[in-house]
Amino acid sequence: MKKGIFITFEGIEGSGKTTQAKLLAERLKEQGLDVIKTFEPGDTQAGKKIREILLSPSINMNPLTELLLYFSDRVQHVEEKIKPAINQGIIVICDRFTDSTIAYQGYGRGLSVELIEEFNNILLGNFKPDLTILLDLPAEIGLSRNQRINKRDRFEMEDIDFHNKVRDGYLQIAKSDPERFFIVDATEDASEISQKIFDIVQTKINTK
């Protein structure tokens, strides 16, 4: 059986990841392809409990605790959902993955990027996405979008300097792995963004 494809969406708050992941899944299903859409943290039974802790604005958390919780969620997610689907030939579309942890806990919180990467290698080995779509835009625009829809969690409450560090981190990560990353200007019209993403994913599917 032919293996599936693992596609991740990354970006700062308000960049449109969830919307674009949903649009891509719908378009691929219209093509008759087997697709599942998932997300991190929280898309397993254990993950739901972890997500509640991670995103609660009332909890003051040490950055290392935060890091370990994200990886706890990810190991469960990969073993329970992602790998089984890929092994069945299904296209898996995931809203956030390890790159989020490097960007937020590494560049944003100031934890060692090398430590996060080493931890990732120990827990997940060489398992990584086939394609990562980075939706990039200025932090001010992303945060203002989320304020309009009243979205407030622990990360929304961070200052603009934190979010700028996260954005810069994402761009550094993408620069270090250009074959895997496809960077999209997230300030463009949603339908134009969707078409660009669909085109690059079709190319990936046809060459897989």
PDB file of C-alpha atoms in Angstrom:
ATOM      1  CA  MET A   1       0.000   0.000   0.000  1.00  0.00           C
ATOM      2  CA  LYS A   2       1.239   3.480  -0.881  1.00  0.00           C
ATOM      3  CA  LYS A   3       1.932   5.677   2.136  1.00  0.00           C
ATOM      4  CA  GLY A   4      -0.040   8.851   2.734  1.00  0.00           C
ATOM      5  CA  ILE A   5       1.314  12.392   2.901  1.00  0.00           C
ATOM      6  CA  PHE A   6       1.784  14.445   6.060  1.00  0.00           C
ATOM      7  CA  ILE A   7       1.084  18.183   5.579  1.00  0.00           C
ATOM      8  CA  THR A   8       1.339  20.731   8.392  1.00  0.00           C
ATOM      9  CA  PHE A   9       0.179  24.328   8.686  1.00  0.00           C
ATOM     10  CA  GLU A  10       2.227  26.770  10.744  1.00  0.00           C
ATOM     11  CA  GLY A  11       2.117  30.463  11.586  1.00  0.00           C
ATOM     12  CA  ILE A  12       1.602  33.000  14.344  1.00  0.00           C
ATOM     13  CA  GLU A  13      -1.724  33.778  15.993  1.00  0.00           C
ATOM     14  CA  GLY A  14      -4.347  34.969  13.509  1.00  0.00           C
ATOM     15  CA  SER A  15      -2.480  33.826  10.400  1.00  0.00           C
ATOM     16  CA  GLY A  16      -5.396  31.725   9.129  1.00  0.00           C
ATOM     17  CA  LYS A  17      -3.976  28.225   9.656  1.00  0.00           C
ATOM     18  CA  THR A  18      -7.226  26.626  10.762  1.00  0.00           C
ATOM     19  CA  THR A  19      -9.232  28.166   7.920  1.00  0.00           C
ATOM     20  CA  GLN A  20      -6.705  27.210   5.244  1.00  0.00           C
ATOM     21  CA  ALA A  21      -6.235  23.678   6.597  1.00  0.00           C
ATOM     22  CA  LYS A  22     -10.003  23.178   6.433  1.00  0.00           C
ATOM     23  CA  LEU A  23     -10.238  24.574   2.884  1.00  0.00           C
ATOM     24  CA  LEU A  24      -7.414  22.326   1.685  1.00  0.00           C
ATOM     25  CA  ALA A  25      -8.985  19.231   3.252  1.00  0.00           C
ATOM     26  CA  GLU A  26     -12.310  20.009   1.581  1.00  0.00           C
ATOM     27  CA  ARG A  27     -10.743  20.526  -1.851  1.00  0.00           C
ATOM     28  CA  LEU A  28      -8.709  17.329  -1.660  1.00  0.00           C
ATOM     29  CA  LYS A  29     -11.780  15.346  -0.614  1.00  0.00           C
ATOM     30  CA  GLU A  30     -13.596  16.770  -3.643  1.00  0.00           C
ATOM     31  CA  GLN A  31     -10.817  15.183  -5.722  1.00  0.00           C
ATOM     32  CA  GLY A  32     -11.762  11.811  -4.258  1.00  0.00           C
ATOM     33  CA  LEU A  33      -8.716  11.590  -1.979  1.00  0.00           C
ATOM     34  CA  ASP A  34      -8.710  10.140   1.541  1.00  0.00           C
ATOM     35  CA  VAL A  35      -7.957  12.996   3.921  1.00  0.00           C
ATOM     36  CA  ILE A  36      -8.114  13.633   7.646  1.00  0.00           C
ATOM     37  CA  LYS A  37      -7.664  17.040   9.291  1.00  0.00           C
ATOM     38  CA  THR A  38      -6.230  17.189  12.774  1.00  0.00           C
ATOM     39  CA  PHE A  39      -4.585  19.728  15.093  1.00  0.00           C
ATOM     40  CA  GLU A  40      -2.274  20.272  18.058  1.00  0.00           C
ATOM     41  CA  PRO A  41      -2.575  20.383  20.938  1.00  0.00           C
ATOM     42  CA  GLY A  42      -5.665  18.391  21.874  1.00  0.00           C
ATOM     43  CA  ASP A  43      -6.924  16.082  19.127  1.00  0.00           C
ATOM     44  CA  THR A  44      -6.794  12.894  21.199  1.00  0.00           C
ATOM     45  CA  GLN A  45      -8.596  12.010  24.413  1.00  0.00           C
ATOM     46  CA  ALA A  46      -5.428  12.521  26.458  1.00  0.00           C
ATOM     47  CA  GLY A  47      -4.587  15.608  24.393  1.00  0.00           C
ATOM     48  CA  LYS A  48      -7.849  17.350  25.278  1.00  0.00           C
ATOM     49  CA  LYS A  49      -6.853  17.378  28.944  1.00  0.00           C
ATOM     50  CA  ILE A  50      -3.346  18.594  28.105  1.00  0.00           C
ATOM     51  CA  ARG A  51      -4.764  21.380  25.906  1.00  0.00           C
ATOM     52  CA  GLU A  52      -6.934  22.660  28.746  1.00  0.00           C
ATOM     53  CA  ILE A  53      -3.842  23.099  30.902  1.00  0.00           C
ATOM     54  CA  LEU A  54      -1.646  24.565  28.140  1.00  0.00           C
ATOM     55  CA  LEU A  55      -4.073  27.252  27.002  1.00  0.00           C
ATOM     56  CA  SER A  56      -5.617  28.255  30.322  1.00  0.00           C
ATOM     57  CA  PRO A  57      -4.859  31.959  30.945  1.00  0.00           C
ATOM     58  CA  SER A  58      -5.132  31.378  34.707  1.00  0.00           C
ATOM     59  CA  ILE A  59      -2.144  28.999  34.886  1.00  0.00           C
ATOM     60  CA  ASN A  60       1.376  30.369  35.378  1.00  0.00           C
ATOM     61  CA  MET A  61       3.648  27.784  33.784  1.00  0.00           C
ATOM     62  CA  ASN A  62       7.394  27.248  33.653  1.00  0.00           C
ATOM     63  CA  PRO A  63       8.582  27.150  29.998  1.00  0.00           C
ATOM     64  CA  LEU A  64      10.086  23.660  30.468  1.00  0.00           C
ATOM     65  CA  THR A  65       6.786  22.380  31.850  1.00  0.00           C
ATOM     66  CA  GLU A  66       5.069  23.873  28.808  1.00  0.00           C
ATOM     67  CA  LEU A  67       7.571  22.195  26.489  1.00  0.00           C
ATOM     68  CA  LEU A  68       7.110  18.773  28.092  1.00  0.00           C
ATOM     69  CA  LEU A  69       3.319  19.031  27.909  1.00  0.00           C
ATOM     70  CA  TYR A  70       3.447  19.869  24.194  1.00  0.00           C
ATOM     71  CA  PHE A  71       5.624  16.852  23.504  1.00  0.00           C
ATOM     72  CA  SER A  72       3.388  14.634  25.643  1.00  0.00           C
ATOM     73  CA  ASP A  73       0.459  15.676  23.475  1.00  0.00           C
ATOM     74  CA  ARG A  74       2.482  15.187  20.285  1.00  0.00           C
ATOM     75  CA  VAL A  75       3.720  11.672  21.051  1.00  0.00           C
ATOM     76  CA  GLN A  76       0.155  10.571  21.782  1.00  0.00           C
ATOM     77  CA  HIS A  77      -1.110  12.315  18.646  1.00  0.00           C
ATOM     78  CA  VAL A  78       1.515  10.794  16.339  1.00  0.00           C
ATOM     79  CA  GLU A  79       1.132   7.249  17.637  1.00  0.00           C
ATOM     80  CA  GLU A  80      -2.650   7.256  17.986  1.00  0.00           C
ATOM     81  CA  LYS A  81      -3.703   9.231  14.922  1.00  0.00           C
ATOM     82  CA  ILE A  82      -1.100  10.492  12.489  1.00  0.00           C
ATOM     83  CA  LYS A  83       1.108   7.457  11.817  1.00  0.00           C
ATOM     84  CA  PRO A  84      -1.781   4.964  11.516  1.00  0.00           C
ATOM     85  CA  ALA A  85      -3.491   7.209   8.951  1.00  0.00           C
ATOM     86  CA  ILE A  86      -0.331   7.719   6.902  1.00  0.00           C
ATOM     87  CA  ASN A  87       0.339   3.977   6.919  1.00  0.00           C
ATOM     88  CA  GLN A  88      -3.149   3.474   5.467  1.00  0.00           C
ATOM     89  CA  GLY A  89      -2.374   5.818   2.561  1.00  0.00           C
ATOM     90  CA  ILE A  90      -4.354   8.761   3.935  1.00  0.00           C
ATOM     91  CA  ILE A  91      -3.337  12.418   3.510  1.00  0.00           C
ATOM     92  CA  VAL A  92      -3.003  13.932   6.990  1.00  0.00           C
ATOM     93  CA  ILE A  93      -3.401  17.706   7.340  1.00  0.00           C
ATOM     94  CA  CYS A  94      -2.324  18.997  10.748  1.00  0.00           C
ATOM     95  CA  ASP A  95      -2.823  22.469  12.237  1.00  0.00           C
ATOM     96  CA  ARG A  96       0.534  22.939  14.083  1.00  0.00           C
ATOM     97  CA  PHE A  97       3.318  20.440  14.780  1.00  0.00           C
ATOM     98  CA  THR A  98       6.925  20.466  16.041  1.00  0.00           C
ATOM     99  CA  ASP A  99       7.809  23.707  14.244  1.00  0.00           C
ATOM    100  CA  SER A 100       5.296  25.471  16.510  1.00  0.00           C
ATOM    101  CA  THR A 101       7.164  24.214  19.560  1.00  0.00           C
ATOM    102  CA  ILE A 102      10.500  25.431  18.204  1.00  0.00           C
ATOM    103  CA  ALA A 103       9.012  28.830  17.296  1.00  0.00           C
ATOM    104  CA  TYR A 104       7.011  29.420  20.479  1.00  0.00           C
ATOM    105  CA  GLN A 105       8.985  27.692  23.218  1.00  0.00           C
ATOM    106  CA  GLY A 106      12.377  28.137  21.542  1.00  0.00           C
ATOM    107  CA  TYR A 107      12.404  31.544  19.886  1.00  0.00           C
ATOM    108  CA  GLY A 108       9.477  32.970  21.877  1.00  0.00           C
ATOM    109  CA  ARG A 109      10.163  31.669  25.382  1.00  0.00           C
ATOM    110  CA  GLY A 110      13.931  31.527  24.992  1.00  0.00           C
ATOM    111  CA  LEU A 111      14.472  27.807  25.544  1.00  0.00           C
ATOM    112  CA  SER A 112      17.381  26.210  23.695  1.00  0.00           C
ATOM    113  CA  VAL A 113      16.367  25.388  20.113  1.00  0.00           C
ATOM    114  CA  GLU A 114      19.032  22.670  20.106  1.00  0.00           C
ATOM    115  CA  LEU A 115      17.453  21.133  23.226  1.00  0.00           C
ATOM    116  CA  ILE A 116      14.000  21.108  21.601  1.00  0.00           C
ATOM    117  CA  GLU A 117      15.359  19.548  18.406  1.00  0.00           C
ATOM    118  CA  GLU A 118      17.263  16.900  20.388  1.00  0.00           C
ATOM    119  CA  PHE A 119      14.153  16.116  22.427  1.00  0.00           C
ATOM    120  CA  ASN A 120      12.154  15.842  19.228  1.00  0.00           C
ATOM    121  CA  ASN A 121      14.712  13.422  17.738  1.00  0.00           C
ATOM    122  CA  ILE A 122      14.633  11.237  20.850  1.00  0.00           C
ATOM    123  CA  LEU A 123      10.826  11.050  20.933  1.00  0.00           C
ATOM    124  CA  LEU A 124       9.903  11.087  17.232  1.00  0.00           C
ATOM    125  CA  GLY A 125      13.098  10.058  15.451  1.00  0.00           C
ATOM    126  CA  ASN A 126      13.147  11.136  11.813  1.00  0.00           C
ATOM    127  CA  PHE A 127       9.364  11.512  11.628  1.00  0.00           C
ATOM    128  CA  LYS A 128       8.490  14.906  10.169  1.00  0.00           C
ATOM    129  CA  PRO A 129       6.038  16.474   7.688  1.00  0.00           C
ATOM    130  CA  ASP A 130       6.434  15.980   3.952  1.00  0.00           C
ATOM    131  CA  LEU A 131       5.286  19.571   3.411  1.00  0.00           C
ATOM    132  CA  THR A 132       4.887  22.504   5.795  1.00  0.00           C
ATOM    133  CA  ILE A 133       2.871  25.551   4.794  1.00  0.00           C
ATOM    134  CA  LEU A 134       3.925  28.664   6.707  1.00  0.00           C
ATOM    135  CA  LEU A 135       1.321  31.427   6.688  1.00  0.00           C
ATOM    136  CA  ASP A 136       3.342  34.560   7.362  1.00  0.00           C
ATOM    137  CA  LEU A 137       2.134  38.030   8.347  1.00  0.00           C
ATOM    138  CA  PRO A 138       3.070  40.839  10.780  1.00  0.00           C
ATOM    139  CA  ALA A 139       2.216  40.024  14.382  1.00  0.00           C
ATOM    140  CA  GLU A 140       0.112  43.183  14.781  1.00  0.00           C
ATOM    141  CA  ILE A 141      -2.236  42.084  11.994  1.00  0.00           C
ATOM    142  CA  GLY A 142      -2.598  38.540  13.304  1.00  0.00           C
ATOM    143  CA  LEU A 143      -3.360  39.658  16.849  1.00  0.00           C
ATOM    144  CA  SER A 144      -5.883  42.253  15.682  1.00  0.00           C
ATOM    145  CA  ARG A 145      -7.706  39.546  13.709  1.00  0.00           C
ATOM    146  CA  ASN A 146      -8.039  37.399  16.816  1.00  0.00           C
ATOM    147  CA  GLN A 147      -9.151  40.339  18.934  1.00  0.00           C
ATOM    148  CA  ARG A 148     -12.025  40.908  16.513  1.00  0.00           C
ATOM    149  CA  ILE A 149     -13.289  37.372  17.113  1.00  0.00           C
ATOM    150  CA  ASN A 150     -12.640  37.632  20.874  1.00  0.00           C
ATOM    151  CA  LYS A 151     -10.046  34.837  20.971  1.00  0.00           C
ATOM    152  CA  ARG A 152      -8.149  34.919  24.272  1.00  0.00           C
ATOM    153  CA  ASP A 153      -5.793  32.262  25.605  1.00  0.00           C
ATOM    154  CA  ARG A 154      -2.399  32.269  27.324  1.00  0.00           C
ATOM    155  CA  PHE A 155      -0.566  33.031  24.090  1.00  0.00           C
ATOM    156  CA  GLU A 156      -2.935  35.808  23.001  1.00  0.00           C
ATOM    157  CA  MET A 157      -2.080  37.574  26.254  1.00  0.00           C
ATOM    158  CA  GLU A 158       1.651  37.735  25.496  1.00  0.00           C
ATOM    159  CA  ASP A 159       3.092  41.097  24.430  1.00  0.00           C
ATOM    160  CA  ILE A 160       3.901  42.047  20.840  1.00  0.00           C
ATOM    161  CA  ASP A 161       7.628  41.416  21.384  1.00  0.00           C
ATOM    162  CA  PHE A 162       6.911  37.740  22.102  1.00  0.00           C
ATOM    163  CA  HIS A 163       4.863  37.346  18.917  1.00  0.00           C
ATOM    164  CA  ASN A 164       7.519  39.093  16.834  1.00  0.00           C
ATOM    165  CA  LYS A 165      10.102  36.641  18.175  1.00  0.00           C
ATOM    166  CA  VAL A 166       7.825  33.744  17.242  1.00  0.00           C
ATOM    167  CA  ARG A 167       7.386  35.086  13.717  1.00  0.00           C
ATOM    168  CA  ASP A 168      11.134  35.581  13.299  1.00  0.00           C
ATOM    169  CA  GLY A 169      11.626  32.053  14.606  1.00  0.00           C
ATOM    170  CA  TYR A 170       9.296  30.599  12.013  1.00  0.00           C
ATOM    171  CA  LEU A 171      11.155  32.387   9.226  1.00  0.00           C
ATOM    172  CA  GLN A 172      14.477  31.063  10.534  1.00  0.00           C
ATOM    173  CA  ILE A 173      13.112  27.512  10.694  1.00  0.00           C
ATOM    174  CA  ALA A 174      11.787  27.787   7.141  1.00  0.00           C
ATOM    175  CA  LYS A 175      15.104  29.149   5.917  1.00  0.00           C
ATOM    176  CA  SER A 176      16.911  26.136   7.391  1.00  0.00           C
ATOM    177  CA  ASP A 177      14.633  23.636   5.595  1.00  0.00           C
ATOM    178  CA  PRO A 178      13.575  25.247   2.281  1.00  0.00           C
ATOM    179  CA  GLU A 179      12.667  21.960   0.575  1.00  0.00           C
ATOM    180  CA  ARG A 180       9.966  21.229   3.144  1.00  0.00           C
ATOM    181  CA  PHE A 181       8.564  24.731   3.637  1.00  0.00           C
ATOM    182  CA  PHE A 182       6.226  26.730   1.426  1.00  0.00           C
ATOM    183  CA  ILE A 183       5.831  30.309   2.692  1.00  0.00           C
ATOM    184  CA  VAL A 184       2.592  32.145   1.881  1.00  0.00           C
ATOM    185  CA  ASP A 185       1.801  35.831   2.424  1.00  0.00           C
ATOM    186  CA  ALA A 186      -1.121  35.539   4.854  1.00  0.00           C
ATOM    187  CA  THR A 187      -2.210  39.149   4.277  1.00  0.00           C
ATOM    188  CA  GLU A 188      -3.535  38.204   0.832  1.00  0.00           C
ATOM    189  CA  ASP A 189      -7.158  37.306   0.094  1.00  0.00           C
ATOM    190  CA  ALA A 190      -8.159  33.956   1.615  1.00  0.00           C
ATOM    191  CA  SER A 191      -9.264  32.513  -1.726  1.00  0.00           C
ATOM    192  CA  GLU A 192      -5.945  33.453  -3.379  1.00  0.00           C
ATOM    193  CA  ILE A 193      -4.037  31.862  -0.503  1.00  0.00           C
ATOM    194  CA  SER A 194      -6.171  28.728  -0.772  1.00  0.00           C
ATOM    195  CA  GLN A 195      -5.426  28.386  -4.492  1.00  0.00           C
ATOM    196  CA  LYS A 196      -1.670  28.778  -3.991  1.00  0.00           C
ATOM    197  CA  ILE A 197      -1.704  26.126  -1.293  1.00  0.00           C
ATOM    198  CA  PHE A 198      -3.818  23.755  -3.385  1.00  0.00           C
ATOM    199  CA  ASP A 199      -1.433  24.102  -6.328  1.00  0.00           C
ATOM    200  CA  ILE A 200       1.676  23.301  -4.283  1.00  0.00           C
ATOM    201  CA  VAL A 201      -0.041  20.358  -2.572  1.00  0.00           C
ATOM    202  CA  GLN A 202      -1.115  18.905  -5.929  1.00  0.00           C
ATOM    203  CA  THR A 203       2.495  19.073  -7.067  1.00  0.00           C
ATOM    204  CA  LYS A 204       3.592  17.259  -3.885  1.00  0.00           C
ATOM    205  CA  ILE A 205       0.932  14.564  -4.367  1.00  0.00           C
ATOM    206  CA  ASN A 206       1.906  14.024  -8.007  1.00  0.00           C
ATOM    207  CA  THR A 207       5.594  13.625  -7.163  1.00  0.00           C
ATOM    208  CA  LYS A 208       5.120  11.461  -4.044  1.00  0.00           C
TER     209      LYS A 208
END
